[in-house]
Coordinates of C-alpha atoms in Angstrom, one line a residue:
M1 CA 0.4 -23.6 44.8
G2 CA 3.7 -21.8 44.0
R3 CA 4.5 -24.3 41.4
V4 CA 1.1 -23.9 39.6
R5 CA 1.6 -20.1 39.7
K6 CA 5.0 -20.4 38.1
L7 CA 3.7 -22.7 35.4
L8 CA 0.8 -20.3 34.7
C9 CA 3.3 -17.4 34.4
L10 CA 5.5 -19.4 32.2
F11 CA 2.6 -20.4 30.0
F12 CA 1.4 -16.8 29.6
V13 CA 4.9 -15.5 28.8
L14 CA 5.3 -18.2 26.2
L15 CA 1.8 -17.5 24.8
F16 CA 2.4 -13.7 24.5
T17 CA 5.8 -14.4 22.9
F18 CA 4.3 -16.6 20.2
V19 CA 1.4 -14.2 19.6
A20 CA 3.9 -11.3 19.2
A21 CA 6.0 -13.3 16.9
A22 CA 3.0 -14.3 14.8
V23 CA 1.9 -10.7 14.2
P24 CA 3.7 -9.5 11.1
S25 CA 5.7 -6.3 11.4
K26 CA 4.3 -3.3 9.4
Q27 CA 7.0 -1.8 7.3
M28 CA 6.8 1.5 5.4
L29 CA 9.3 2.9 2.9
V30 CA 9.6 6.7 3.3
L31 CA 10.8 8.5 0.1
Y32 CA 12.9 11.6 0.1
K33 CA 14.8 13.6 -2.5
S34 CA 18.4 14.6 -1.6
S35 CA 18.0 17.3 -4.3
E36 CA 15.7 19.0 -1.9
K37 CA 18.5 19.2 0.6
V38 CA 16.7 16.5 2.7
V39 CA 18.3 14.0 5.0
P40 CA 16.2 11.5 6.9
D41 CA 17.0 12.9 10.4
Q42 CA 16.0 16.4 9.3
Y43 CA 12.8 15.8 7.4
E44 CA 9.1 16.6 7.9
V45 CA 8.3 12.9 8.1
K46 CA 10.8 12.3 10.9
W47 CA 9.4 15.3 12.8
H48 CA 5.6 15.0 12.3
L49 CA 4.7 11.5 11.1
E50 CA 7.3 9.0 12.4
P51 CA 6.3 9.4 16.1
I52 CA 2.7 8.6 15.3
L53 CA 3.5 5.8 12.9
V54 CA 5.9 4.1 15.3
K55 CA 3.3 4.2 18.0
Q56 CA 1.0 2.4 15.6
G57 CA 3.6 -0.3 15.1
W58 CA 5.2 0.8 11.8
K59 CA 8.9 0.3 11.2
L60 CA 10.2 3.1 8.8
D61 CA 13.0 2.8 6.3
Y62 CA 14.1 5.9 4.4
H63 CA 15.1 5.9 0.7
N64 CA 16.6 8.6 -1.5
V65 CA 14.6 8.4 -4.8
D66 CA 17.2 10.7 -6.5
S67 CA 19.5 7.7 -6.4
S68 CA 17.1 5.0 -7.5
L69 CA 13.6 3.7 -7.3
P70 CA 13.4 0.3 -5.5
G71 CA 12.6 -2.8 -7.5
D72 CA 9.8 -5.2 -6.9
E73 CA 12.1 -7.5 -4.8
Q74 CA 13.2 -4.7 -2.6
M75 CA 9.5 -3.6 -2.1
A76 CA 8.2 -7.0 -1.2
K77 CA 8.7 -6.4 2.6
Y78 CA 6.8 -3.1 2.6
Q79 CA 3.1 -2.6 3.2
A80 CA 3.2 1.1 2.7
V81 CA 5.0 4.0 1.0
A82 CA 5.1 7.6 2.2
S83 CA 6.6 10.9 0.9
W84 CA 6.7 14.5 1.9
H85 CA 8.3 16.2 -1.1
R86 CA 9.0 19.9 -1.1
T87 CA 9.2 20.5 -4.9
A88 CA 7.6 19.3 -8.1
V89 CA 11.0 18.5 -9.7
Y90 CA 12.2 14.9 -10.2
S91 CA 14.8 13.7 -12.7
K92 CA 12.5 11.2 -14.4
P93 CA 9.0 12.2 -13.4
Q94 CA 7.2 9.7 -15.7
D95 CA 9.2 6.8 -14.2
Y96 CA 8.3 8.0 -10.7
V97 CA 4.6 8.2 -11.6
R98 CA 4.6 4.7 -13.0
W99 CA 6.6 3.4 -10.0
M100 CA 4.1 5.0 -7.6
R101 CA 1.2 3.6 -9.6
N102 CA 2.7 0.1 -9.2
Q103 CA 2.8 0.5 -5.5
V104 CA -0.9 1.3 -5.4
V105 CA -1.8 -1.6 -7.8
S106 CA 0.4 -3.9 -5.7
G107 CA -1.9 -3.2 -2.7
R108 CA 0.5 -0.9 -0.7
K109 CA -0.9 2.0 1.2
V110 CA 0.5 5.3 -0.2
L111 CA 0.7 8.5 1.9
I112 CA 1.6 11.7 0.2
F113 CA 2.2 14.9 2.1
G114 CA 3.4 18.2 0.7
N115 CA 4.1 18.0 -3.0
F116 CA 3.5 14.9 -5.2
G117 CA 7.1 15.5 -6.2
A118 CA 7.2 14.6 -9.9
F119 CA 5.5 17.0 -12.3
T120 CA 8.6 18.1 -14.2
A121 CA 12.3 17.3 -14.8
D122 CA 13.3 20.8 -15.9
Q123 CA 10.5 23.2 -14.7
K124 CA 9.9 24.0 -18.4
T125 CA 8.0 20.9 -19.6
W126 CA 5.3 19.5 -17.4
L127 CA 3.7 16.1 -17.3
S128 CA 0.3 15.9 -18.9
N129 CA -2.8 15.1 -16.8
E130 CA -3.1 11.9 -18.7
V131 CA 0.4 10.7 -17.5
L132 CA -0.3 12.0 -13.9
N133 CA -3.6 10.1 -13.9
E134 CA -1.8 6.9 -14.3
F135 CA -1.1 7.3 -10.6
F136 CA -4.2 9.1 -9.5
L137 CA -6.9 7.0 -11.2
P138 CA -6.2 3.8 -9.2
F139 CA -7.0 5.8 -6.1
G140 CA -10.3 6.8 -7.6
L141 CA -9.0 10.3 -8.1
E142 CA -8.6 12.3 -11.3
Y143 CA -5.9 15.0 -11.6
G144 CA -7.3 17.9 -13.6
A145 CA -5.1 20.9 -12.8
A146 CA -2.6 22.6 -15.1
Y147 CA 0.5 22.7 -13.0
S148 CA 2.9 25.4 -14.1
G149 CA 5.2 26.0 -11.2
D150 CA 4.4 29.7 -11.4
S151 CA 4.0 31.0 -7.8
K152 CA 1.9 33.9 -8.9

């Protein structure tokens, strides 16, 4: 009887090991801007979202979009992208809009908290709704505001 019990235990351990190995890991790329004085360990995503996402089985990698936007090869391992930007300023906002659109079109989930993060490069000229809607329309949304950056 002890031998059968040991064999059954071994069987179930092996079964759960193979099942766990067969389940693909969920990976999310979290974007931040160092120009906003953000570092991954001191960031709203780390404080508010990461604990929940990790419990749901997500593995998070952080990426500074001020340094670069990841290419398609780098993005292949990610099923989702998240951001929590504090400002509307991005050095090349139109590139960011198109890159984010490509993430949606590629089938990745996109989570945006705080500011979208790419309305202007200089706070004087603002992207048109037409350009912004390159990102929003694939969601089934239409951006119709007139962002000015004026806090009044």
